Amino acid sequence: MLILAFESSCDETSVAIASFEGESKKVLSNQTATQIAIHALYGGVVPEIAGRAHIEAISALTYAAFEEAGVTVGDIDAVAVTSEPGLIGALLVAVNYAKAFAFANGKPLIGVNHIRGHIAATYYEYPELKPPFFAMVASGGHTSLIDVKSPTEFVTVGRTRDDAIGEAFDKVARVLGMPYPGGAEMDKLAYEGDPHAIRFPQAAMQDSLDFSFSGLKTAVINYVHGKKQKGEEIPIPDLAASFTEAVVGAVLRNLEKAHERMHYSTLVVAGGVAANSHLRRALEGFSKKRGITLCMPSKPYCGDNGAMIAAQGYYEYLAGNLSDTSLNARPTVRNPIKS
Ligand code: KG4
Ligand code: ZN
């Protein structure tokens, strides 16, 4: 079957067409327009501007997706769209576009949870991947540890209590003078510094699988302010490397704790921050040592994209989780992905 999928939950508008036949999953088109340059002027995503930019982009991306995929509206079997969680004004754009498209063309409509979508992005490049598995979604808005019981059954077992991991990267990058979003730039800069130059405090969560990154972020900010007050030079590469080391350490500690508790044999790590090369390397070492099969989407499938929504949409469709024109956007979900 062919699924047309829309994503507009934050600052990327994306339209994808993907085909699903038995075990085979193929992306025919994944057209994404990023708003990064617009929001960089303000140092972060401005929700009102994001909504307007999605409106401007979504039609052209849809035409481009059909052209690239070489299919027509009649070939589409279902329409999937991110309906939660995200910025309400941003989500509403794709939700309404998808609803209108589905209604006008008589196609089934599927509302998809964005975090489920990040995990589903992994299926394209790992055709043998099947739940049950353990997953971590690390993005600008979320840091969650999830027990994936089936393609549509998820239990969140750990989450951040404050900043998301990508948010911490971006805020530290901003203090170090990098443009928004600084995550990818921090990744490069960390190669030039000493990861052991500065020891930052780590939040200890005892028995919990939750994360906390705001203390670490504040420690970096205080360090920078202290240096500025003394008129000393700020060791930017060392800070990037030491901060990254602390973040990677926190992730590994929780994954280790979860492994001891739940004995998972397959680990999926997805979301924008899964593109971080230091984290990827550390995860490879961690998994190898413990005999865990590690699955991480390639970088283009880590960030927000329509193809990931198509993949999760496919499983929601198979499970009969269909929506109708009463589908609404939800900015938050109580337990983001507990079925
Ligand atoms: O998943 P995503 O595209 O959007 C959300 O759902 O939030 O994630 C975006 C986040 C941003 O915070 C960005 O700085 C971060 O992912 N990011 C990175 C890297 N590439 C993107 N963080 C660290 N290292 C990277 N290489
Ligand atoms: Zn995302």
PDB file of N, CA and C in Angstrom, residues 231-266:
ATOM      1  N   GLY A 231      37.525  37.775  33.244  1.00  0.00           N
ATOM      2  CA  GLY A 231      38.201  38.247  32.029  1.00  0.00           C
ATOM      3  C   GLY A 231      39.079  37.175  31.406  1.00  0.00           C
ATOM      4  N   GLU A 232      38.755  35.920  31.705  1.00  0.00           N
ATOM      5  CA  GLU A 232      39.564  34.822  31.151  1.00  0.00           C
ATOM      6  C   GLU A 232      38.967  34.311  29.843  1.00  0.00           C
ATOM      7  N   GLU A 233      39.814  33.701  29.047  1.00  0.00           N
ATOM      8  CA  GLU A 233      39.358  33.152  27.772  1.00  0.00           C
ATOM      9  C   GLU A 233      38.454  31.936  28.016  1.00  0.00           C
ATOM     10  N   ILE A 234      37.393  31.812  27.224  1.00  0.00           N
ATOM     11  CA  ILE A 234      36.476  30.670  27.393  1.00  0.00           C
ATOM     12  C   ILE A 234      36.942  29.522  26.491  1.00  0.00           C
ATOM     13  N   PRO A 235      37.273  28.381  27.104  1.00  0.00           N
ATOM     14  CA  PRO A 235      37.770  27.253  26.290  1.00  0.00           C
ATOM     15  C   PRO A 235      36.620  26.544  25.580  1.00  0.00           C
ATOM     16  N   ILE A 236      36.135  27.153  24.490  1.00  0.00           N
ATOM     17  CA  ILE A 236      34.910  26.678  23.839  1.00  0.00           C
ATOM     18  C   ILE A 236      34.990  25.203  23.397  1.00  0.00           C
ATOM     19  N   PRO A 237      36.035  24.770  22.680  1.00  0.00           N
ATOM     20  CA  PRO A 237      36.068  23.347  22.282  1.00  0.00           C
ATOM     21  C   PRO A 237      36.091  22.397  23.486  1.00  0.00           C
ATOM     22  N   ASP A 238      36.835  22.770  24.550  1.00  0.00           N
ATOM     23  CA  ASP A 238      36.872  21.923  25.751  1.00  0.00           C
ATOM     24  C   ASP A 238      35.493  21.850  26.399  1.00  0.00           C
ATOM     25  N   LEU A 239      34.783  22.977  26.399  1.00  0.00           N
ATOM     26  CA  LEU A 239      33.435  22.994  26.977  1.00  0.00           C
ATOM     27  C   LEU A 239      32.502  22.095  26.174  1.00  0.00           C
ATOM     28  N   ALA A 240      32.587  22.216  24.834  1.00  0.00           N
ATOM     29  CA  ALA A 240      31.722  21.381  23.973  1.00  0.00           C
ATOM     30  C   ALA A 240      32.029  19.904  24.205  1.00  0.00           C
ATOM     31  N   ALA A 241      33.320  19.572  24.279  1.00  0.00           N
ATOM     32  CA  ALA A 241      33.720  18.163  24.457  1.00  0.00           C
ATOM     33  C   ALA A 241      33.324  17.654  25.839  1.00  0.00           C
ATOM     34  N   SER A 242      33.521  18.474  26.871  1.00  0.00           N
ATOM     35  CA  SER A 242      33.220  18.032  28.241  1.00  0.00           C
ATOM     36  C   SER A 242      31.718  17.922  28.472  1.00  0.00           C
ATOM     37  N   PHE A 243      30.956  18.858  27.884  1.00  0.00           N
ATOM     38  CA  PHE A 243      29.498  18.794  27.989  1.00  0.00           C
ATOM     39  C   PHE A 243      28.986  17.520  27.287  1.00  0.00           C
ATOM     40  N   THR A 244      29.508  17.272  26.087  1.00  0.00           N
ATOM     41  CA  THR A 244      29.087  16.082  25.329  1.00  0.00           C
ATOM     42  C   THR A 244      29.403  14.818  26.115  1.00  0.00           C
ATOM     43  N   GLU A 245      30.589  14.792  26.718  1.00  0.00           N
ATOM     44  CA  GLU A 245      31.005  13.636  27.525  1.00  0.00           C
ATOM     45  C   GLU A 245      30.008  13.392  28.667  1.00  0.00           C
ATOM     46  N   ALA A 246      29.589  14.489  29.308  1.00  0.00           N
ATOM     47  CA  ALA A 246      28.649  14.362  30.428  1.00  0.00           C
ATOM     48  C   ALA A 246      27.285  13.855  29.943  1.00  0.00           C
ATOM     49  N   VAL A 247      26.828  14.369  28.806  1.00  0.00           N
ATOM     50  CA  VAL A 247      25.529  13.947  28.264  1.00  0.00           C
ATOM     51  C   VAL A 247      25.576  12.468  27.870  1.00  0.00           C
ATOM     52  N   VAL A 248      26.620  12.097  27.159  1.00  0.00           N
ATOM     53  CA  VAL A 248      26.761  10.703  26.712  1.00  0.00           C
ATOM     54  C   VAL A 248      26.823   9.786  27.935  1.00  0.00           C
ATOM     55  N   GLY A 249      27.545  10.222  28.963  1.00  0.00           N
ATOM     56  CA  GLY A 249      27.662   9.437  30.208  1.00  0.00           C
ATOM     57  C   GLY A 249      26.291   9.221  30.831  1.00  0.00           C
ATOM     58  N   ALA A 250      25.474  10.285  30.869  1.00  0.00           N
ATOM     59  CA  ALA A 250      24.134  10.177  31.468  1.00  0.00           C
ATOM     60  C   ALA A 250      23.267   9.199  30.680  1.00  0.00           C
ATOM     61  N   VAL A 251      23.361   9.258  29.348  1.00  0.00           N
ATOM     62  CA  VAL A 251      22.562   8.354  28.508  1.00  0.00           C
ATOM     63  C   VAL A 251      22.987   6.904  28.741  1.00  0.00           C
ATOM     64  N   LEU A 252      24.299   6.672  28.721  1.00  0.00           N
ATOM     65  CA  LEU A 252      24.788   5.289  28.891  1.00  0.00           C
ATOM     66  C   LEU A 252      24.418   4.725  30.256  1.00  0.00           C
ATOM     67  N   ARG A 253      24.504   5.584  31.281  1.00  0.00           N
ATOM     68  CA  ARG A 253      24.177   5.103  32.639  1.00  0.00           C
ATOM     69  C   ARG A 253      22.735   4.610  32.708  1.00  0.00           C
ATOM     70  N   ASN A 254      21.831   5.389  32.091  1.00  0.00           N
ATOM     71  CA  ASN A 254      20.419   4.982  32.152  1.00  0.00           C
ATOM     72  C   ASN A 254      20.126   3.771  31.277  1.00  0.00           C
ATOM     73  N   LEU A 255      20.812   3.700  30.139  1.00  0.00           N
ATOM     74  CA  LEU A 255      20.595   2.536  29.263  1.00  0.00           C
ATOM     75  C   LEU A 255      21.117   1.266  29.927  1.00  0.00           C
ATOM     76  N   GLU A 256      22.196   1.442  30.688  1.00  0.00           N
ATOM     77  CA  GLU A 256      22.788   0.318  31.409  1.00  0.00           C
ATOM     78  C   GLU A 256      21.838  -0.138  32.523  1.00  0.00           C
ATOM     79  N   LYS A 257      21.332   0.861  33.258  1.00  0.00           N
ATOM     80  CA  LYS A 257      20.387   0.573  34.348  1.00  0.00           C
ATOM     81  C   LYS A 257      19.158  -0.158  33.784  1.00  0.00           C
ATOM     82  N   ALA A 258      18.671   0.340  32.658  1.00  0.00           N
ATOM     83  CA  ALA A 258      17.484  -0.268  32.031  1.00  0.00           C
ATOM     84  C   ALA A 258      17.791  -1.681  31.560  1.00  0.00           C
ATOM     85  N   HIS A 259      19.020  -1.887  31.072  1.00  0.00           N
ATOM     86  CA  HIS A 259      19.397  -3.218  30.587  1.00  0.00           C
ATOM     87  C   HIS A 259      19.441  -4.210  31.733  1.00  0.00           C
ATOM     88  N   GLU A 260      19.982  -3.751  32.867  1.00  0.00           N
ATOM     89  CA  GLU A 260      20.049  -4.642  34.026  1.00  0.00           C
ATOM     90  C   GLU A 260      18.655  -4.995  34.523  1.00  0.00           C
ATOM     91  N   ARG A 261      17.745  -4.047  34.374  1.00  0.00           N
ATOM     92  CA  ARG A 261      16.383  -4.253  34.863  1.00  0.00           C
ATOM     93  C   ARG A 261      15.538  -5.047  33.861  1.00  0.00           C
ATOM     94  N   MET A 262      15.699  -4.740  32.584  1.00  0.00           N
ATOM     95  CA  MET A 262      14.745  -5.283  31.599  1.00  0.00           C
ATOM     96  C   MET A 262      15.354  -6.287  30.623  1.00  0.00           C
ATOM     97  N   HIS A 263      16.675  -6.399  30.625  1.00  0.00           N
ATOM     98  CA  HIS A 263      17.381  -7.394  29.793  1.00  0.00           C
ATOM     99  C   HIS A 263      17.005  -7.324  28.315  1.00  0.00           C
ATOM    100  N   TYR A 264      16.882  -6.123  27.778  1.00  0.00           N
ATOM    101  CA  TYR A 264      16.519  -6.022  26.348  1.00  0.00           C
ATOM    102  C   TYR A 264      17.686  -6.508  25.484  1.00  0.00           C
ATOM    103  N   SER A 265      17.341  -7.073  24.320  1.00  0.00           N
ATOM    104  CA  SER A 265      18.404  -7.558  23.435  1.00  0.00           C
ATOM    105  C   SER A 265      18.546  -6.695  22.186  1.00  0.00           C
ATOM    106  N   THR A 266      17.550  -5.830  21.946  1.00  0.00           N
ATOM    107  CA  THR A 266      17.635  -4.905  20.806  1.00  0.00           C
ATOM    108  C   THR A 266      17.359  -3.495  21.300  1.00  0.00           C
TER     109      THR A 266
END
